[in-house]
Amino acid sequence: MKILFKVCLLIGVFCTHLVNAQDFDITVAKDGSGDFKNIQEAFNSIPDFRKNITRIYLKPGTYKEKLTLAATKTKVHLIADNAAETIVTYDDFASKKNSYGEELGTTGSSSFFVFGDEFYAKNITFENSSGPVGQAVAVRVDGDKVIFENCRFLGFQDTLYPHGEGSRQYYKNCYVEGTTDFIFGWSTAVFEDCEIYSKEGGQYITAASTDKKTLHGFVFINCKLTGDAPENSVYLGRPWREYAQTVFIKSELGAHIKAEGWHNWDKPEAEENCFYAEYRSTGPGAAPEERVLWSWQLTPDIGEAYTTQNILKGDDDWDPTKILE
């Protein structure tokens, strides 16, 4: 034991991983060294509506799978060591034909469907690798109380789809890239300390479709908006539905953000009903005096109230920051 302790002092990170590995219920490895070679097989093996957390360790590798985490698979944690070395990918797209000769559609293009509540992913890249071929979703999320930490979401149009009405989602230290409407949907989603990267060829970051009765849509806190899109070429968002809500709190906006900030998607009625707002934006893309008149610059008393806990707590006082591993 003393020898092992001395070795751990010398290579602490490696030994810490060995200790933590004992806590996993399932190991997935492409090389066959785990319990399963495929992620879907691991998901399928989990008992339905298990009351305890199921922790899956995902070894480095590229997993080309079209995944579904069923609604019956709850409290699943999928953990890897390094997002750059652990990639979950597929290459469907909306206009691709299925076996019946029908187009898959936007939803059908998804590489990963997350229906299970309380799903948590860490240190993983999620990708739709079909390229710039129109709508092509990397991850669609319907489950409630879902967390992604240190994850990357790669694609072009419609990369990330927080879809579920009533779904609460938390993205911490994540990277999301795309061209047009690459964060879109109905859910309440908080992006904290994330990088949002606009690729050349796109014009809109968000396309929220927030339901009228929902208190919050998409909220970006302390995020950085970067990209290789040309200067003054990208809108912060446009309303997929007329009650869309998108708010940026204390975020750094790159020069690619257009001075007017927001677009009405040629829906004048949306200007009266949507809620597009900012609080203490910084960077070359921050232009409060030039924003469209129907957007908001929040006062300190309102802006400071936009915290992860306030937005996501719901009726059960959910606080995702207490769950991060």
Coordinates of N, CA and C in Angstrom, one line a residue, residues 204-311:
Y204 N -27.5 33.2 -38.2 CA -28.3 33.3 -36.9 C -27.7 32.3 -36.0
I205 N -27.6 32.7 -34.7 CA -27.1 31.7 -33.7 C -28.3 30.9 -33.1
T206 N -29.3 31.6 -32.6 CA -30.4 30.9 -32.0 C -31.7 31.1 -32.7
A207 N -32.6 30.1 -32.5 CA -34.0 30.1 -33.1 C -34.9 29.5 -32.0
A208 N -35.2 30.3 -31.0 CA -36.0 29.7 -29.9 C -37.4 29.7 -30.3
S209 N -38.1 28.7 -29.8 CA -39.6 28.5 -30.0 C -40.3 28.4 -28.7
T210 N -39.9 29.2 -27.7 CA -40.4 29.1 -26.3 C -41.9 29.2 -26.3
D211 N -42.5 28.3 -25.5 CA -43.9 28.3 -25.3 C -44.4 29.6 -24.5
K212 N -45.5 30.0 -24.8 CA -46.0 31.3 -24.1 C -46.0 31.1 -22.6
K213 N -46.3 30.0 -22.1 CA -46.4 29.8 -20.6 C -45.1 29.5 -19.9
T214 N -44.0 29.4 -20.7 CA -42.7 29.1 -20.2 C -42.0 30.4 -19.7
L215 N -41.4 30.3 -18.5 CA -40.8 31.6 -18.0 C -39.5 31.9 -18.7
H216 N -38.7 30.9 -19.1 CA -37.4 31.2 -19.7 C -37.2 30.3 -20.9
G217 N -36.5 30.9 -21.9 CA -36.0 30.1 -23.0 C -34.6 29.8 -23.0
F218 N -33.8 30.4 -23.8 CA -32.3 30.2 -23.8 C -31.7 31.4 -23.1
V219 N -30.8 31.0 -22.1 CA -30.0 32.0 -21.4 C -28.5 31.7 -21.5
F220 N -27.8 32.7 -21.9 CA -26.3 32.5 -22.0 C -25.6 33.4 -20.9
I221 N -24.9 32.8 -20.0 CA -24.3 33.5 -18.9 C -22.7 33.4 -19.0
N222 N -22.1 34.5 -19.0 CA -20.6 34.5 -19.1 C -20.1 33.7 -20.3
C223 N -20.7 33.8 -21.4 CA -20.3 33.1 -22.6 C -19.5 33.9 -23.5
K224 N -18.7 33.3 -24.4 CA -18.0 34.0 -25.4 C -18.5 33.6 -26.8
L225 N -18.9 34.6 -27.6 CA -19.4 34.4 -28.9 C -18.2 34.6 -29.9
T226 N -17.8 33.6 -30.5 CA -16.6 33.7 -31.4 C -17.0 33.1 -32.8
G227 N -16.0 33.1 -33.7 CA -16.3 32.4 -35.0 C -15.4 33.0 -36.1
D228 N -15.6 32.3 -37.3 CA -14.9 32.8 -38.5 C -15.8 33.4 -39.5
A229 N -17.1 33.7 -39.0 CA -18.0 34.4 -39.9 C -17.5 35.8 -40.0
P230 N -17.8 36.5 -41.2 CA -17.4 37.9 -41.4 C -17.9 38.8 -40.4
E231 N -17.2 39.9 -40.2 CA -17.6 41.0 -39.3 C -19.0 41.5 -39.6
N232 N -19.8 41.7 -38.6 CA -21.2 42.3 -38.7 C -22.1 41.4 -39.6
S233 N -22.1 40.1 -39.5 CA -22.8 39.2 -40.4 C -23.8 38.3 -39.7
V234 N -23.7 38.2 -38.3 CA -24.5 37.2 -37.6 C -25.4 37.8 -36.6
Y235 N -26.7 37.4 -36.6 CA -27.7 37.8 -35.6 C -27.6 36.9 -34.4
L236 N -27.9 37.5 -33.2 CA -27.9 36.7 -32.0 C -29.1 35.7 -32.0
G237 N -30.2 36.1 -32.7 CA -31.3 35.1 -32.8 C -32.4 35.6 -33.6
R238 N -33.3 34.7 -33.9 CA -34.6 35.0 -34.6 C -35.6 34.1 -34.0
P239 N -36.9 34.5 -34.0 CA -38.0 33.8 -33.3 C -38.6 32.7 -34.2
W240 N -38.3 31.4 -33.9 CA -38.9 30.3 -34.6 C -40.4 30.4 -34.3
R241 N -40.8 30.7 -33.1 CA -42.1 30.9 -32.7 C -42.2 32.3 -32.1
E242 N -43.4 32.9 -32.0 CA -43.5 34.3 -31.7 C -43.2 34.6 -30.3
Y243 N -43.3 33.7 -29.4 CA -43.0 34.0 -28.0 C -41.5 33.6 -27.6
A244 N -40.7 33.5 -28.5 CA -39.3 33.1 -28.3 C -38.6 34.0 -27.2
Q245 N -37.8 33.3 -26.4 CA -37.0 34.1 -25.4 C -35.6 33.7 -25.5
T246 N -34.7 34.7 -25.6 CA -33.3 34.5 -25.6 C -32.6 35.6 -24.9
V247 N -31.7 35.4 -23.9 CA -31.1 36.4 -23.1 C -29.6 36.1 -23.0
F248 N -28.8 37.2 -23.2 CA -27.4 37.1 -23.0 C -27.0 37.9 -21.8
I249 N -26.3 37.2 -20.8 CA -25.9 37.9 -19.5 C -24.4 37.9 -19.4
K250 N -23.8 39.1 -19.3 CA -22.4 39.3 -19.1 C -21.6 38.5 -20.1
S251 N -21.9 38.5 -21.3 CA -21.3 37.7 -22.3 C -20.4 38.6 -23.3
E252 N -19.4 38.0 -23.8 CA -18.4 38.7 -24.7 C -18.8 38.4 -26.1
L253 N -19.2 39.4 -26.9 CA -19.7 39.2 -28.3 C -18.6 39.6 -29.3
G254 N -18.3 38.7 -30.2 CA -17.3 39.0 -31.2 C -17.7 40.0 -32.3
A255 N -16.8 40.4 -33.1 CA -17.1 41.4 -34.1 C -18.1 40.9 -35.2
H256 N -18.3 39.6 -35.2 CA -19.2 39.0 -36.2 C -20.7 39.3 -35.9
I257 N -21.0 39.7 -34.7 CA -22.3 40.0 -34.3 C -22.8 41.3 -34.9
K258 N -24.0 41.3 -35.6 CA -24.5 42.5 -36.2 C -25.0 43.5 -35.2
A259 N -24.8 44.8 -35.5 CA -25.1 45.8 -34.6 C -26.6 45.8 -34.1
E260 N -27.5 45.5 -35.0 CA -28.9 45.4 -34.7 C -29.3 44.2 -33.8
G261 N -28.4 43.2 -33.8 CA -28.5 42.1 -32.8 C -29.5 41.0 -33.1
W262 N -30.8 41.4 -33.4 CA -31.9 40.5 -33.5 C -32.6 40.6 -34.8
H263 N -33.3 39.5 -35.3 CA -34.0 39.6 -36.5 C -35.4 39.0 -36.2
N264 N -36.5 39.6 -36.8 CA -37.8 39.2 -36.5 C -38.3 38.0 -37.4
W265 N -37.5 37.5 -38.3 CA -37.8 36.4 -39.2 C -39.1 36.7 -40.0
D266 N -39.2 38.0 -40.3 CA -40.3 38.5 -41.1 C -41.6 38.3 -40.5
K267 N -41.6 38.3 -39.1 CA -42.8 38.1 -38.4 C -43.0 39.4 -37.5
P268 N -43.7 40.4 -38.0 CA -43.9 41.6 -37.2 C -44.5 41.4 -35.8
E269 N -45.4 40.4 -35.8 CA -46.1 40.1 -34.5 C -45.2 39.6 -33.5
A270 N -44.1 38.9 -33.9 CA -43.1 38.4 -33.0 C -42.4 39.5 -32.2
E271 N -42.3 40.7 -32.8 CA -41.7 41.8 -32.1 C -42.4 42.2 -30.9
E272 N -43.7 42.0 -30.8 CA -44.5 42.3 -29.7 C -44.5 41.2 -28.6
N273 N -44.2 40.0 -29.0 CA -44.4 38.9 -28.1 C -43.1 38.2 -27.6
C274 N -42.1 38.3 -28.4 CA -40.8 37.6 -28.1 C -40.1 38.5 -27.0
F275 N -39.1 37.9 -26.3 CA -38.3 38.6 -25.4 C -36.8 38.3 -25.7
Y276 N -36.2 39.3 -26.2 CA -34.8 39.3 -26.6 C -34.1 40.3 -25.7
A277 N -33.1 39.9 -25.0 CA -32.5 40.9 -24.0 C -31.0 40.6 -23.8
E278 N -30.3 41.6 -23.3 CA -28.9 41.5 -22.9 C -28.7 42.2 -21.6
Y279 N -27.7 41.8 -20.9 CA -27.2 42.5 -19.7 C -25.7 42.5 -19.7
R280 N -25.2 43.7 -19.7 CA -23.7 43.9 -19.6 C -22.9 43.1 -20.7
S281 N -23.4 43.2 -21.9 CA -22.6 42.6 -23.0 C -21.3 43.4 -23.2
T282 N -20.2 42.7 -23.6 CA -19.0 43.3 -23.8 C -18.4 42.8 -25.2
G283 N -17.3 43.4 -25.6 CA -16.7 43.0 -26.9 C -17.2 43.8 -28.0
P284 N -16.5 43.6 -29.2 CA -16.9 44.5 -30.4 C -18.3 44.3 -30.9
G285 N -18.9 43.1 -30.5 CA -20.3 42.9 -31.0 C -21.3 43.5 -30.1
A286 N -20.9 44.1 -29.0 CA -21.8 44.7 -28.0 C -22.1 46.1 -28.5
A287 N -23.4 46.4 -28.9 CA -23.8 47.7 -29.4 C -25.2 48.1 -28.9
P288 N -25.3 48.3 -27.6 CA -26.7 48.5 -27.0 C -27.5 49.6 -27.7
E289 N -26.8 50.7 -28.1 CA -27.5 51.8 -28.7 C -28.0 51.5 -30.1
E290 N -27.5 50.5 -30.7 CA -27.8 50.2 -32.1 C -28.7 49.0 -32.2
R291 N -29.1 48.3 -31.1 CA -30.0 47.2 -31.2 C -31.4 47.6 -31.7
V292 N -32.1 46.6 -32.2 CA -33.5 46.8 -32.6 C -34.3 47.3 -31.4
L293 N -35.2 48.2 -31.7 CA -36.0 48.9 -30.7 C -36.8 47.9 -29.8
W294 N -37.2 46.7 -30.4 CA -38.0 45.8 -29.7 C -37.2 44.8 -28.8
S295 N -35.9 45.0 -28.7 CA -35.1 44.2 -27.7 C -34.9 45.0 -26.5
W296 N -34.3 44.3 -25.5 CA -34.2 45.0 -24.1 C -32.7 45.0 -23.7
Q297 N -32.3 46.0 -23.0 CA -31.1 46.1 -22.2 C -31.6 46.1 -20.7
L298 N -31.2 45.0 -20.0 CA -31.8 44.8 -18.7 C -31.1 45.7 -17.7
T299 N -31.9 46.1 -16.7 CA -31.4 46.9 -15.5 C -30.7 45.9 -14.6
P300 N -29.8 46.5 -13.7 CA -29.1 45.6 -12.8 C -30.0 44.7 -11.9
D301 N -31.1 45.2 -11.4 CA -31.9 44.4 -10.5 C -32.5 43.2 -11.3
I302 N -32.8 43.3 -12.6 CA -33.3 42.2 -13.3 C -32.1 41.4 -13.9
G303 N -31.1 42.0 -14.4 CA -30.0 41.2 -15.0 C -29.3 40.3 -14.0
E304 N -29.1 40.8 -12.7 CA -28.4 40.0 -11.7 C -29.3 38.9 -11.2
A305 N -30.5 38.9 -11.5 CA -31.4 37.8 -11.1 C -31.4 36.6 -12.0
Y306 N -30.7 36.8 -13.2 CA -30.6 35.7 -14.2 C -29.4 34.9 -13.7
T307 N -29.7 34.0 -12.8 CA -28.7 33.0 -12.4 C -29.2 31.6 -12.7
T308 N -28.2 30.7 -12.8 CA -28.6 29.3 -13.2 C -29.6 28.7 -12.2
Q309 N -29.4 29.0 -10.9 CA -30.3 28.4 -9.9 C -31.8 29.0 -10.1
N310 N -31.8 30.3 -10.3 CA -33.2 31.0 -10.5 C -33.9 30.5 -11.7
I311 N -33.2 30.3 -12.8 CA -33.8 29.9 -14.1 C -34.2 28.5 -14.1

